[in-house]
Amino acid sequence: MDNILFLGDRLQEAREYRNYTLTELAEKINVTKQALLQYERGMKPRDEKIKLLVDVLNFPEEFFIQKNDDVKINNTFFRALSTTKRIDLRTQEVKTKNILRFYSFLQEYFDYPEFDIPIIDYSEGMNIEDISIQVRKHFGLGNEPIENVVSLLEKHGVVISTLDIGNKKIDAFTQVHNINGINQYCIVLSNDKQSRVRRNFDIAHELGHIVLHSNIENLTELSDMELKNIEDQANNFAAAFLLPKESFKKCLINPSNLELYKELKRKWKVSIAAMIMRAMQLNLIDRNEYQNLMKYMTYKKWRSREPFDNEWPLQEVYLFRKSIDILINNVFLTAQNLIKAFNDAGLFFYGKDIEELLDLEKGTLTNNIIKFKLRDNNSRFST
């Protein structure tokens, strides 16, 4: 290993990907925190330490010698930015950055939808109700319910994946990257105890960030109050986008009747709790009525799991699964050959990690043979 270039920034990325602090990883490989920091700043470890790092972090050795690319994180919209541990935030940022790296690789083989989301130069005082109507018109939605916001945004060029985030403070987030001077938006949804209606609202909330807040240069410079304001704005956008004011009001014949919201949930695919909040926002019920409805929800044990949540399947994220499954017809690649193709492009990950990042079914790259169709005269893959 003496002649191998060992890159400190790759070590840092691997450590953050595996959710280790400097102190935790230093203890794992029996060095001081200061020594590990020096490795991350470019000092090459001894060969036995490199081997230990490779084993503990569970990345191919080549991962640590591959120079980083031009993927630059502009912003990450976390809902609990100020109260979540930095290492937890960094883990999700690093994973999402790598989702975009795989996306960039696959773009060479697929004509993905171009990004087509209206970006508003939002400022305080602008009417979010009007903006939501504008976005609905852009998508050609009218005032009808939206069954699947995940599919809608994938069709309009937003990269979406899911992760087992394992942090109750992070339900979903949006990461904005700059790749070769072009902004790319990636939404990550949590798989943890989700429901169809919760996922619909989560991704509508993230759409709100894309529409309203793309022009914010640096989220980390905002105060806690400013961060709370942009979260409130994204929530208000999601409610207005999913439950258009005029058509939703027509449905609320008796807005103080909890059973009515249960029936409306079938139509609008929005949670009962969110619809009750929306009714109060539209001044169809007052705060006392709102509180009484929420107390009744608690009595009926609907606060943790509402009606239909266990019956309706989650909206699936299709882009990456289809990309892997539809590279079709005459050429069969083993999982190992596909991983080798990724490796040749500088994406040094084991199959299990690729499955996680791209929301593939477990076993896709660790058990199965995958069928692909390649572009003409394309020699990058080999069998």
mmCIF file of C-alpha atoms in Angstrom:
data_model
loop_
_atom_site.group_PDB
_atom_site.id
_atom_site.type_symbol
_atom_site.label_atom_id
_atom_site.label_comp_id
_atom_site.label_asym_id
_atom_site.label_seq_id
_atom_site.Cartn_x
_atom_site.Cartn_y
_atom_site.Cartn_z
ATOM 1 C CA MET A 1 0.000 0.000 0.000
ATOM 2 C CA ASP A 2 3.049 2.260 0.143
ATOM 3 C CA ASN A 3 2.466 3.637 -3.347
ATOM 4 C CA ILE A 4 -1.281 4.148 -2.901
ATOM 5 C CA LEU A 5 -2.529 7.707 -2.571
ATOM 6 C CA PHE A 6 -4.804 7.957 0.468
ATOM 7 C CA LEU A 7 -7.183 10.913 0.396
ATOM 8 C CA GLY A 8 -8.240 12.453 3.695
ATOM 9 C CA ASP A 9 -11.482 13.967 2.403
ATOM 10 C CA ARG A 10 -12.615 10.500 1.331
ATOM 11 C CA LEU A 11 -11.892 9.186 4.817
ATOM 12 C CA GLN A 12 -13.994 11.981 6.278
ATOM 13 C CA GLU A 13 -16.824 11.188 3.882
ATOM 14 C CA ALA A 14 -16.696 7.469 4.745
ATOM 15 C CA ARG A 15 -16.692 8.251 8.488
ATOM 16 C CA GLU A 16 -19.681 10.583 8.192
ATOM 17 C CA TYR A 17 -21.502 8.135 5.922
ATOM 18 C CA ARG A 18 -21.229 5.489 8.680
ATOM 19 C CA ASN A 19 -22.352 8.024 11.304
ATOM 20 C CA TYR A 20 -19.116 8.037 13.336
ATOM 21 C CA THR A 21 -17.857 11.117 15.124
ATOM 22 C CA LEU A 22 -14.089 11.663 15.132
ATOM 23 C CA THR A 23 -13.923 10.398 18.719
ATOM 24 C CA GLU A 24 -15.951 7.248 18.001
ATOM 25 C CA LEU A 25 -13.922 6.196 14.966
ATOM 26 C CA ALA A 26 -10.612 7.011 16.676
ATOM 27 C CA GLU A 27 -11.553 4.619 19.476
ATOM 28 C CA LYS A 28 -12.476 1.925 16.940
ATOM 29 C CA ILE A 29 -9.030 2.003 15.307
ATOM 30 C CA ASN A 30 -7.106 2.759 18.506
ATOM 31 C CA VAL A 31 -5.674 6.175 17.643
ATOM 32 C CA THR A 32 -6.182 9.594 19.166
ATOM 33 C CA LYS A 33 -8.826 11.940 17.876
ATOM 34 C CA GLN A 34 -6.043 14.315 16.851
ATOM 35 C CA ALA A 35 -4.317 11.580 14.822
ATOM 36 C CA LEU A 36 -7.540 10.730 12.989
ATOM 37 C CA LEU A 37 -8.086 14.420 12.272
ATOM 38 C CA GLN A 38 -4.625 14.529 10.710
ATOM 39 C CA TYR A 39 -5.534 11.557 8.495
ATOM 40 C CA GLU A 40 -8.602 13.459 7.317
ATOM 41 C CA ARG A 41 -6.437 16.490 6.591
ATOM 42 C CA GLY A 42 -4.186 14.481 4.319
ATOM 43 C CA MET A 43 -1.586 12.653 6.415
ATOM 44 C CA LYS A 44 -1.381 9.056 5.211
ATOM 45 C CA PRO A 45 -1.994 6.408 7.922
ATOM 46 C CA ARG A 46 0.256 3.396 8.287
ATOM 47 C CA ASP A 47 -0.738 0.371 6.211
ATOM 48 C CA GLU A 48 -2.218 -1.510 9.164
ATOM 49 C CA LYS A 49 -4.377 1.499 10.029
ATOM 50 C CA ILE A 50 -5.577 1.793 6.427
ATOM 51 C CA LYS A 51 -6.610 -1.855 6.532
ATOM 52 C CA LEU A 52 -8.403 -1.299 9.826
ATOM 53 C CA LEU A 53 -10.200 1.763 8.468
ATOM 54 C CA VAL A 54 -11.306 -0.201 5.398
ATOM 55 C CA ASP A 55 -12.637 -3.002 7.626
ATOM 56 C CA VAL A 56 -14.356 -0.793 10.202
ATOM 57 C CA LEU A 57 -15.945 1.580 7.681
ATOM 58 C CA ASN A 58 -16.804 -1.281 5.300
ATOM 59 C CA PHE A 59 -15.911 0.432 2.060
ATOM 60 C CA PRO A 60 -13.755 -0.952 -0.762
ATOM 61 C CA GLU A 61 -10.153 0.223 -0.440
ATOM 62 C CA GLU A 62 -10.523 2.094 -3.740
ATOM 63 C CA PHE A 63 -13.106 4.381 -2.125
ATOM 64 C CA PHE A 64 -10.309 6.069 -0.183
ATOM 65 C CA ILE A 65 -8.157 6.835 -3.230
ATOM 66 C CA GLN A 66 -10.847 8.145 -5.576
ATOM 67 C CA LYS A 67 -10.732 11.922 -5.886
ATOM 68 C CA ASN A 68 -13.972 13.733 -5.069
ATOM 69 C CA ASP A 69 -15.950 15.136 -7.977
ATOM 70 C CA ASP A 70 -17.571 18.513 -8.597
ATOM 71 C CA VAL A 71 -20.776 17.761 -6.685
ATOM 72 C CA LYS A 72 -21.245 20.721 -4.343
ATOM 73 C CA ILE A 73 -23.954 20.874 -1.671
ATOM 74 C CA ASN A 74 -25.656 24.266 -1.755
ATOM 75 C CA ASN A 75 -28.281 23.699 0.939
ATOM 76 C CA THR A 76 -30.010 20.916 2.823
ATOM 77 C CA PHE A 77 -33.510 21.635 4.124
ATOM 78 C CA PHE A 78 -33.799 19.687 7.362
ATOM 79 C CA ARG A 79 -36.884 20.351 9.479
ATOM 80 C CA ALA A 80 -34.950 20.150 12.750
ATOM 81 C CA LEU A 81 -31.727 21.739 11.577
ATOM 82 C CA SER A 82 -30.975 23.512 14.837
ATOM 83 C CA THR A 83 -31.800 20.606 17.188
ATOM 84 C CA THR A 84 -30.385 17.572 15.367
ATOM 85 C CA LYS A 85 -26.860 16.345 16.050
ATOM 86 C CA ARG A 86 -24.372 17.494 13.435
ATOM 87 C CA ILE A 87 -23.132 13.972 12.698
ATOM 88 C CA ASP A 88 -26.712 12.821 11.975
ATOM 89 C CA LEU A 89 -27.167 15.698 9.546
ATOM 90 C CA ARG A 90 -23.829 15.014 7.881
ATOM 91 C CA THR A 91 -24.652 11.311 7.457
ATOM 92 C CA GLN A 92 -27.786 12.137 5.506
ATOM 93 C CA GLU A 93 -26.015 14.851 3.486
ATOM 94 C CA VAL A 94 -23.214 12.508 2.466
ATOM 95 C CA LYS A 95 -25.613 9.709 1.533
ATOM 96 C CA THR A 96 -27.698 12.096 -0.551
ATOM 97 C CA LYS A 97 -24.625 13.437 -2.302
ATOM 98 C CA ASN A 98 -23.863 9.867 -3.355
ATOM 99 C CA ILE A 99 -27.431 9.301 -4.542
ATOM 100 C CA LEU A 100 -26.796 12.209 -6.923
ATOM 101 C CA ARG A 101 -23.503 10.649 -8.038
ATOM 102 C CA PHE A 102 -25.326 7.478 -9.063
ATOM 103 C CA TYR A 103 -28.003 9.574 -10.741
ATOM 104 C CA SER A 104 -25.346 11.426 -12.766
ATOM 105 C CA PHE A 105 -23.863 8.094 -13.859
ATOM 106 C CA LEU A 106 -27.237 6.707 -14.936
ATOM 107 C CA GLN A 107 -28.028 9.905 -16.859
ATOM 108 C CA GLU A 108 -25.486 8.747 -19.424
ATOM 109 C CA TYR A 109 -27.842 5.878 -20.281
ATOM 110 C CA PHE A 110 -31.303 7.333 -19.708
ATOM 111 C CA ASP A 111 -33.127 10.462 -20.825
ATOM 112 C CA TYR A 112 -34.566 11.438 -17.467
ATOM 113 C CA PRO A 113 -37.224 14.183 -17.208
ATOM 114 C CA GLU A 114 -35.740 17.654 -17.077
ATOM 115 C CA PHE A 115 -36.246 19.714 -13.934
ATOM 116 C CA ASP A 116 -39.518 21.561 -14.378
ATOM 117 C CA ILE A 117 -40.596 23.142 -11.096
ATOM 118 C CA PRO A 118 -41.480 26.855 -10.853
ATOM 119 C CA ILE A 119 -39.044 28.721 -8.609
ATOM 120 C CA ILE A 120 -40.551 31.747 -6.865
ATOM 121 C CA ASP A 121 -38.406 34.600 -5.569
ATOM 122 C CA TYR A 122 -40.357 34.406 -2.325
ATOM 123 C CA SER A 123 -40.390 37.168 0.260
ATOM 124 C CA GLU A 124 -42.416 37.767 3.419
ATOM 125 C CA GLY A 125 -45.913 38.954 2.675
ATOM 126 C CA MET A 126 -46.373 37.036 -0.571
ATOM 127 C CA ASN A 127 -49.555 34.955 -0.629
ATOM 128 C CA ILE A 128 -48.730 31.247 -0.358
ATOM 129 C CA GLU A 129 -52.316 30.338 -1.322
ATOM 130 C CA ASP A 130 -51.818 32.108 -4.664
ATOM 131 C CA ILE A 131 -48.413 30.486 -5.156
ATOM 132 C CA SER A 132 -49.872 27.011 -4.562
ATOM 133 C CA ILE A 133 -52.541 27.681 -7.214
ATOM 134 C CA GLN A 134 -49.818 28.846 -9.603
ATOM 135 C CA VAL A 135 -47.846 25.624 -9.053
ATOM 136 C CA ARG A 136 -50.978 23.499 -9.528
ATOM 137 C CA LYS A 137 -51.652 25.282 -12.829
ATOM 138 C CA HIS A 138 -48.069 24.661 -13.889
ATOM 139 C CA PHE A 139 -48.611 20.936 -13.319
ATOM 140 C CA GLY A 140 -52.054 20.992 -14.963
ATOM 141 C CA LEU A 141 -53.745 19.688 -11.814
ATOM 142 C CA GLY A 142 -56.859 21.835 -11.530
ATOM 143 C CA ASN A 143 -58.400 21.668 -8.065
ATOM 144 C CA GLU A 144 -58.689 17.903 -7.739
ATOM 145 C CA PRO A 145 -56.980 15.669 -5.134
ATOM 146 C CA ILE A 146 -53.434 14.485 -5.853
ATOM 147 C CA GLU A 147 -53.129 10.737 -5.398
ATOM 148 C CA ASN A 148 -49.353 10.519 -5.640
ATOM 149 C CA VAL A 149 -47.093 13.541 -5.171
ATOM 150 C CA VAL A 150 -43.995 11.303 -5.363
ATOM 151 C CA SER A 151 -44.800 10.261 -8.930
ATOM 152 C CA LEU A 152 -45.749 13.830 -9.854
ATOM 153 C CA LEU A 153 -42.369 15.237 -8.828
ATOM 154 C CA GLU A 154 -40.391 12.396 -10.407
ATOM 155 C CA LYS A 155 -42.105 13.204 -13.704
ATOM 156 C CA HIS A 156 -40.961 16.808 -13.321
ATOM 157 C CA GLY A 157 -37.281 16.107 -12.814
ATOM 158 C CA VAL A 158 -36.861 15.875 -9.039
ATOM 159 C CA VAL A 159 -34.586 13.036 -7.905
ATOM 160 C CA ILE A 160 -36.278 11.089 -5.099
ATOM 161 C CA SER A 161 -35.074 8.211 -2.968
ATOM 162 C CA THR A 162 -35.853 6.775 0.446
ATOM 163 C CA LEU A 163 -33.604 5.882 3.358
ATOM 164 C CA ASP A 164 -34.009 4.198 6.724
ATOM 165 C CA ILE A 165 -33.055 7.434 8.449
ATOM 166 C CA GLY A 166 -33.523 6.200 12.010
ATOM 167 C CA ASN A 167 -33.968 9.704 13.413
ATOM 168 C CA LYS A 168 -37.426 10.834 14.544
ATOM 169 C CA LYS A 169 -36.477 14.470 13.946
ATOM 170 C CA ILE A 170 -35.841 13.852 10.238
ATOM 171 C CA ASP A 171 -38.947 12.719 8.307
ATOM 172 C CA ALA A 172 -37.826 13.972 4.922
ATOM 173 C CA PHE A 173 -35.421 16.540 3.542
ATOM 174 C CA THR A 174 -34.352 18.233 0.343
ATOM 175 C CA GLN A 175 -30.765 18.660 -0.740
ATOM 176 C CA VAL A 176 -29.766 21.163 -3.419
ATOM 177 C CA HIS A 177 -26.573 20.339 -5.312
ATOM 178 C CA ASN A 178 -24.620 22.234 -7.872
ATOM 179 C CA ILE A 179 -23.266 19.876 -10.517
ATOM 180 C CA ASN A 180 -21.198 21.542 -13.221
ATOM 181 C CA GLY A 181 -22.957 24.845 -12.578
ATOM 182 C CA ILE A 182 -26.499 23.405 -12.665
ATOM 183 C CA ASN A 183 -28.715 23.015 -9.601
ATOM 184 C CA GLN A 184 -30.057 19.525 -8.982
ATOM 185 C CA TYR A 185 -32.734 18.797 -6.371
ATOM 186 C CA CYS A 186 -32.890 15.545 -4.442
ATOM 187 C CA ILE A 187 -35.658 14.709 -1.966
ATOM 188 C CA VAL A 188 -35.058 11.914 0.534
ATOM 189 C CA LEU A 189 -38.053 10.352 2.287
ATOM 190 C CA SER A 190 -37.892 8.358 5.481
ATOM 191 C CA ASN A 191 -39.082 4.742 5.492
ATOM 192 C CA ASP A 192 -39.615 4.809 9.246
ATOM 193 C CA LYS A 193 -43.241 4.104 10.272
ATOM 194 C CA GLN A 194 -44.631 6.007 7.322
ATOM 195 C CA SER A 195 -48.170 6.181 5.948
ATOM 196 C CA ARG A 196 -49.405 7.098 2.484
ATOM 197 C CA VAL A 197 -50.923 10.384 3.626
ATOM 198 C CA ARG A 198 -47.886 11.303 5.714
ATOM 199 C CA ARG A 199 -45.630 10.702 2.717
ATOM 200 C CA ASN A 200 -47.883 12.841 0.507
ATOM 201 C CA PHE A 201 -47.651 15.734 2.966
ATOM 202 C CA ASP A 202 -43.917 15.268 3.531
ATOM 203 C CA ILE A 203 -43.083 15.485 -0.152
ATOM 204 C CA ALA A 204 -45.478 18.413 -0.683
ATOM 205 C CA HIS A 205 -43.611 20.142 2.167
ATOM 206 C CA GLU A 206 -40.304 19.520 0.371
ATOM 207 C CA LEU A 207 -41.824 20.849 -2.852
ATOM 208 C CA GLY A 208 -42.604 23.976 -0.850
ATOM 209 C CA HIS A 209 -38.914 24.398 -0.053
ATOM 210 C CA ILE A 210 -37.985 24.007 -3.722
ATOM 211 C CA VAL A 211 -40.599 26.525 -4.873
ATOM 212 C CA LEU A 212 -40.224 29.081 -2.088
ATOM 213 C CA HIS A 213 -36.678 28.802 -0.773
ATOM 214 C CA SER A 214 -34.344 27.845 -3.611
ATOM 215 C CA ASN A 215 -32.880 31.350 -3.639
ATOM 216 C CA ILE A 216 -31.675 31.169 -0.029
ATOM 217 C CA GLU A 217 -27.899 31.088 -0.317
ATOM 218 C CA ASN A 218 -26.874 29.558 3.006
ATOM 219 C CA LEU A 219 -29.324 28.051 5.487
ATOM 220 C CA THR A 220 -26.646 27.737 8.172
ATOM 221 C CA GLU A 221 -26.507 31.529 8.435
ATOM 222 C CA LEU A 222 -30.189 31.794 9.400
ATOM 223 C CA SER A 223 -31.370 32.230 12.974
ATOM 224 C CA ASP A 224 -33.556 29.631 14.699
ATOM 225 C CA MET A 225 -36.549 31.922 14.204
ATOM 226 C CA GLU A 226 -35.815 32.299 10.492
ATOM 227 C CA LEU A 227 -35.472 28.529 10.145
ATOM 228 C CA LYS A 228 -38.805 28.046 11.907
ATOM 229 C CA ASN A 229 -40.400 30.561 9.551
ATOM 230 C CA ILE A 230 -39.310 28.731 6.419
ATOM 231 C CA GLU A 231 -40.575 25.441 7.878
ATOM 232 C CA ASP A 232 -43.939 27.088 8.611
ATOM 233 C CA GLN A 233 -44.018 28.448 5.062
ATOM 234 C CA ALA A 234 -43.328 24.995 3.603
ATOM 235 C CA ASN A 235 -46.078 23.503 5.796
ATOM 236 C CA ASN A 236 -48.532 26.175 4.696
ATOM 237 C CA PHE A 237 -47.623 25.566 1.068
ATOM 238 C CA ALA A 238 -48.125 21.805 1.453
ATOM 239 C CA ALA A 239 -51.570 22.303 3.017
ATOM 240 C CA ALA A 240 -52.650 24.770 0.317
ATOM 241 C CA PHE A 241 -51.198 22.618 -2.474
ATOM 242 C CA LEU A 242 -52.865 19.388 -1.306
ATOM 243 C CA LEU A 243 -56.138 20.988 -0.155
ATOM 244 C CA PRO A 244 -56.979 23.871 -2.549
ATOM 245 C CA LYS A 245 -58.944 26.496 -0.716
ATOM 246 C CA GLU A 246 -62.169 26.711 -2.724
ATOM 247 C CA SER A 247 -62.668 23.040 -3.545
ATOM 248 C CA PHE A 248 -61.762 21.882 -0.038
ATOM 249 C CA LYS A 249 -64.160 24.397 1.562
ATOM 250 C CA LYS A 250 -67.018 23.009 -0.528
ATOM 251 C CA CYS A 251 -66.394 19.565 0.983
ATOM 252 C CA LEU A 252 -66.617 20.792 4.585
ATOM 253 C CA ILE A 253 -70.375 20.683 5.008
ATOM 254 C CA ASN A 254 -70.032 20.248 8.774
ATOM 255 C CA PRO A 255 -66.407 21.084 9.721
ATOM 256 C CA SER A 256 -66.972 20.265 13.417
ATOM 257 C CA ASN A 257 -67.843 16.630 12.645
ATOM 258 C CA LEU A 258 -64.809 14.357 13.015
ATOM 259 C CA GLU A 259 -66.422 11.546 10.993
ATOM 260 C CA LEU A 260 -66.643 13.885 8.007
ATOM 261 C CA TYR A 261 -62.843 14.238 7.966
ATOM 262 C CA LYS A 262 -62.530 10.460 7.958
ATOM 263 C CA GLU A 263 -64.581 10.301 4.757
ATOM 264 C CA LEU A 264 -62.712 13.247 3.227
ATOM 265 C CA LYS A 265 -59.431 11.453 3.860
ATOM 266 C CA ARG A 266 -60.510 8.833 1.292
ATOM 267 C CA LYS A 267 -60.876 11.563 -1.292
ATOM 268 C CA TRP A 268 -57.989 13.932 -0.587
ATOM 269 C CA LYS A 269 -55.342 11.446 0.657
ATOM 270 C CA VAL A 270 -54.397 13.911 3.405
ATOM 271 C CA SER A 271 -54.321 13.083 7.112
ATOM 272 C CA ILE A 272 -57.308 13.916 9.290
ATOM 273 C CA ALA A 273 -55.075 15.988 11.568
ATOM 274 C CA ALA A 274 -53.794 18.063 8.626
ATOM 275 C CA MET A 275 -57.317 18.622 7.308
ATOM 276 C CA ILE A 276 -58.514 19.835 10.710
ATOM 277 C CA MET A 277 -55.575 22.248 10.848
ATOM 278 C CA ARG A 278 -56.397 23.418 7.327
ATOM 279 C CA ALA A 279 -60.030 24.006 8.321
ATOM 280 C CA MET A 280 -58.854 26.267 11.137
ATOM 281 C CA GLN A 281 -56.453 28.121 8.796
ATOM 282 C CA LEU A 282 -59.411 28.800 6.486
ATOM 283 C CA ASN A 283 -61.481 30.095 9.450
ATOM 284 C CA LEU A 284 -64.040 27.320 9.024
ATOM 285 C CA ILE A 285 -63.573 26.341 12.667
ATOM 286 C CA ASP A 286 -62.210 28.339 15.592
ATOM 287 C CA ARG A 287 -59.417 27.301 17.961
ATOM 288 C CA ASN A 288 -61.830 25.805 20.506
ATOM 289 C CA GLU A 289 -63.425 23.619 17.822
ATOM 290 C CA TYR A 290 -59.979 22.636 16.620
ATOM 291 C CA GLN A 291 -58.912 21.599 20.122
ATOM 292 C CA ASN A 292 -62.142 19.646 20.661
ATOM 293 C CA LEU A 293 -61.623 17.756 17.406
ATOM 294 C CA MET A 294 -58.038 16.923 18.364
ATOM 295 C CA LYS A 295 -59.167 15.732 21.803
ATOM 296 C CA TYR A 296 -61.737 13.504 20.122
ATOM 297 C CA MET A 297 -58.993 12.132 17.866
ATOM 298 C CA THR A 298 -56.987 11.288 20.985
ATOM 299 C CA TYR A 299 -60.032 9.585 22.521
ATOM 300 C CA LYS A 300 -60.463 7.463 19.381
ATOM 301 C CA LYS A 301 -56.711 6.690 19.377
ATOM 302 C CA TRP A 302 -56.243 8.270 15.954
ATOM 303 C CA ARG A 303 -53.310 10.487 16.877
ATOM 304 C CA SER A 304 -50.635 7.824 16.367
ATOM 305 C CA ARG A 305 -52.369 5.838 13.612
ATOM 306 C CA GLU A 306 -55.354 7.165 11.714
ATOM 307 C CA PRO A 307 -58.016 5.170 9.844
ATOM 308 C CA PHE A 308 -56.755 3.656 6.547
ATOM 309 C CA ASP A 309 -53.067 4.156 7.423
ATOM 310 C CA ASN A 310 -52.528 0.406 7.725
ATOM 311 C CA GLU A 311 -54.562 -0.341 4.599
ATOM 312 C CA TRP A 312 -53.065 1.982 1.992
ATOM 313 C CA PRO A 313 -49.638 1.089 0.583
ATOM 314 C CA LEU A 314 -46.868 3.664 0.467
ATOM 315 C CA GLN A 315 -46.176 5.463 -2.794
ATOM 316 C CA GLU A 316 -43.095 3.842 -4.291
ATOM 317 C CA VAL A 317 -40.109 5.685 -5.714
ATOM 318 C CA TYR A 318 -39.589 4.335 -9.217
ATOM 319 C CA LEU A 319 -36.785 6.166 -11.007
ATOM 320 C CA PHE A 320 -33.816 4.133 -9.785
ATOM 321 C CA ARG A 321 -35.655 0.808 -9.674
ATOM 322 C CA LYS A 322 -36.804 1.260 -13.254
ATOM 323 C CA SER A 323 -33.346 2.353 -14.331
ATOM 324 C CA ILE A 324 -31.830 -0.836 -12.977
ATOM 325 C CA ASP A 325 -34.659 -3.051 -14.176
ATOM 326 C CA ILE A 326 -35.111 -1.629 -17.619
ATOM 327 C CA LEU A 327 -31.609 -1.603 -18.967
ATOM 328 C CA ILE A 328 -33.433 -4.610 -20.926
ATOM 329 C CA ASN A 329 -33.323 -7.293 -23.584
ATOM 330 C CA ASN A 330 -30.351 -9.121 -24.970
ATOM 331 C CA VAL A 331 -27.594 -8.571 -22.426
ATOM 332 C CA PHE A 332 -27.576 -10.212 -19.012
ATOM 333 C CA LEU A 333 -25.328 -8.737 -16.320
ATOM 334 C CA THR A 334 -24.580 -10.292 -13.002
ATOM 335 C CA ALA A 335 -24.835 -8.055 -9.975
ATOM 336 C CA GLN A 336 -21.043 -8.195 -9.783
ATOM 337 C CA ASN A 337 -20.676 -6.822 -13.325
ATOM 338 C CA LEU A 338 -23.060 -4.001 -12.595
ATOM 339 C CA ILE A 339 -21.163 -3.082 -9.437
ATOM 340 C CA LYS A 340 -17.943 -3.214 -11.481
ATOM 341 C CA ALA A 341 -19.465 -0.743 -13.948
ATOM 342 C CA PHE A 342 -20.233 1.594 -11.064
ATOM 343 C CA ASN A 343 -16.686 1.091 -9.747
ATOM 344 C CA ASP A 344 -15.241 1.950 -13.168
ATOM 345 C CA ALA A 345 -17.083 5.254 -12.921
ATOM 346 C CA GLY A 346 -15.529 5.938 -9.506
ATOM 347 C CA LEU A 347 -18.531 4.779 -7.460
ATOM 348 C CA PHE A 348 -16.866 2.385 -5.032
ATOM 349 C CA PHE A 349 -19.658 0.885 -2.948
ATOM 350 C CA TYR A 350 -20.682 -2.614 -2.006
ATOM 351 C CA GLY A 351 -23.999 -3.913 -3.318
ATOM 352 C CA LYS A 352 -25.839 -3.537 -0.012
ATOM 353 C CA ASP A 353 -25.055 0.187 0.153
ATOM 354 C CA ILE A 354 -26.102 0.742 -3.463
ATOM 355 C CA GLU A 355 -29.407 -0.994 -2.752
ATOM 356 C CA GLU A 356 -29.987 1.360 0.162
ATOM 357 C CA LEU A 357 -29.043 4.546 -1.682
ATOM 358 C CA LEU A 358 -31.129 3.777 -4.778
ATOM 359 C CA ASP A 359 -34.113 2.316 -2.904
ATOM 360 C CA LEU A 360 -33.706 -1.028 -4.659
ATOM 361 C CA GLU A 361 -35.310 -4.208 -3.414
ATOM 362 C CA LYS A 362 -33.026 -6.086 -1.059
ATOM 363 C CA GLY A 363 -31.072 -8.701 -2.936
ATOM 364 C CA THR A 364 -31.109 -6.845 -6.267
ATOM 365 C CA LEU A 365 -27.321 -6.418 -6.218
ATOM 366 C CA THR A 366 -26.438 -9.099 -3.725
ATOM 367 C CA ASN A 367 -28.343 -12.105 -5.032
ATOM 368 C CA ASN A 368 -29.812 -11.720 -8.477
ATOM 369 C CA ILE A 369 -28.848 -11.594 -12.138
ATOM 370 C CA ILE A 370 -30.194 -8.389 -13.656
ATOM 371 C CA LYS A 371 -31.330 -7.955 -17.246
ATOM 372 C CA PHE A 372 -30.283 -4.804 -19.095
ATOM 373 C CA LYS A 373 -30.692 -3.097 -22.444
ATOM 374 C CA LEU A 374 -27.702 -0.988 -23.426
ATOM 375 C CA ARG A 375 -27.363 1.912 -25.804
ATOM 376 C CA ASP A 376 -25.797 1.092 -29.162
ATOM 377 C CA ASN A 377 -21.990 1.049 -29.326
ATOM 378 C CA ASN A 378 -21.713 1.321 -25.552
ATOM 379 C CA SER A 379 -18.730 -0.572 -24.205
ATOM 380 C CA ARG A 380 -18.752 0.658 -20.618
ATOM 381 C CA PHE A 381 -20.506 -2.450 -19.366
ATOM 382 C CA SER A 382 -18.977 -5.821 -20.089
ATOM 383 C CA THR A 383 -20.090 -9.383 -19.438
#
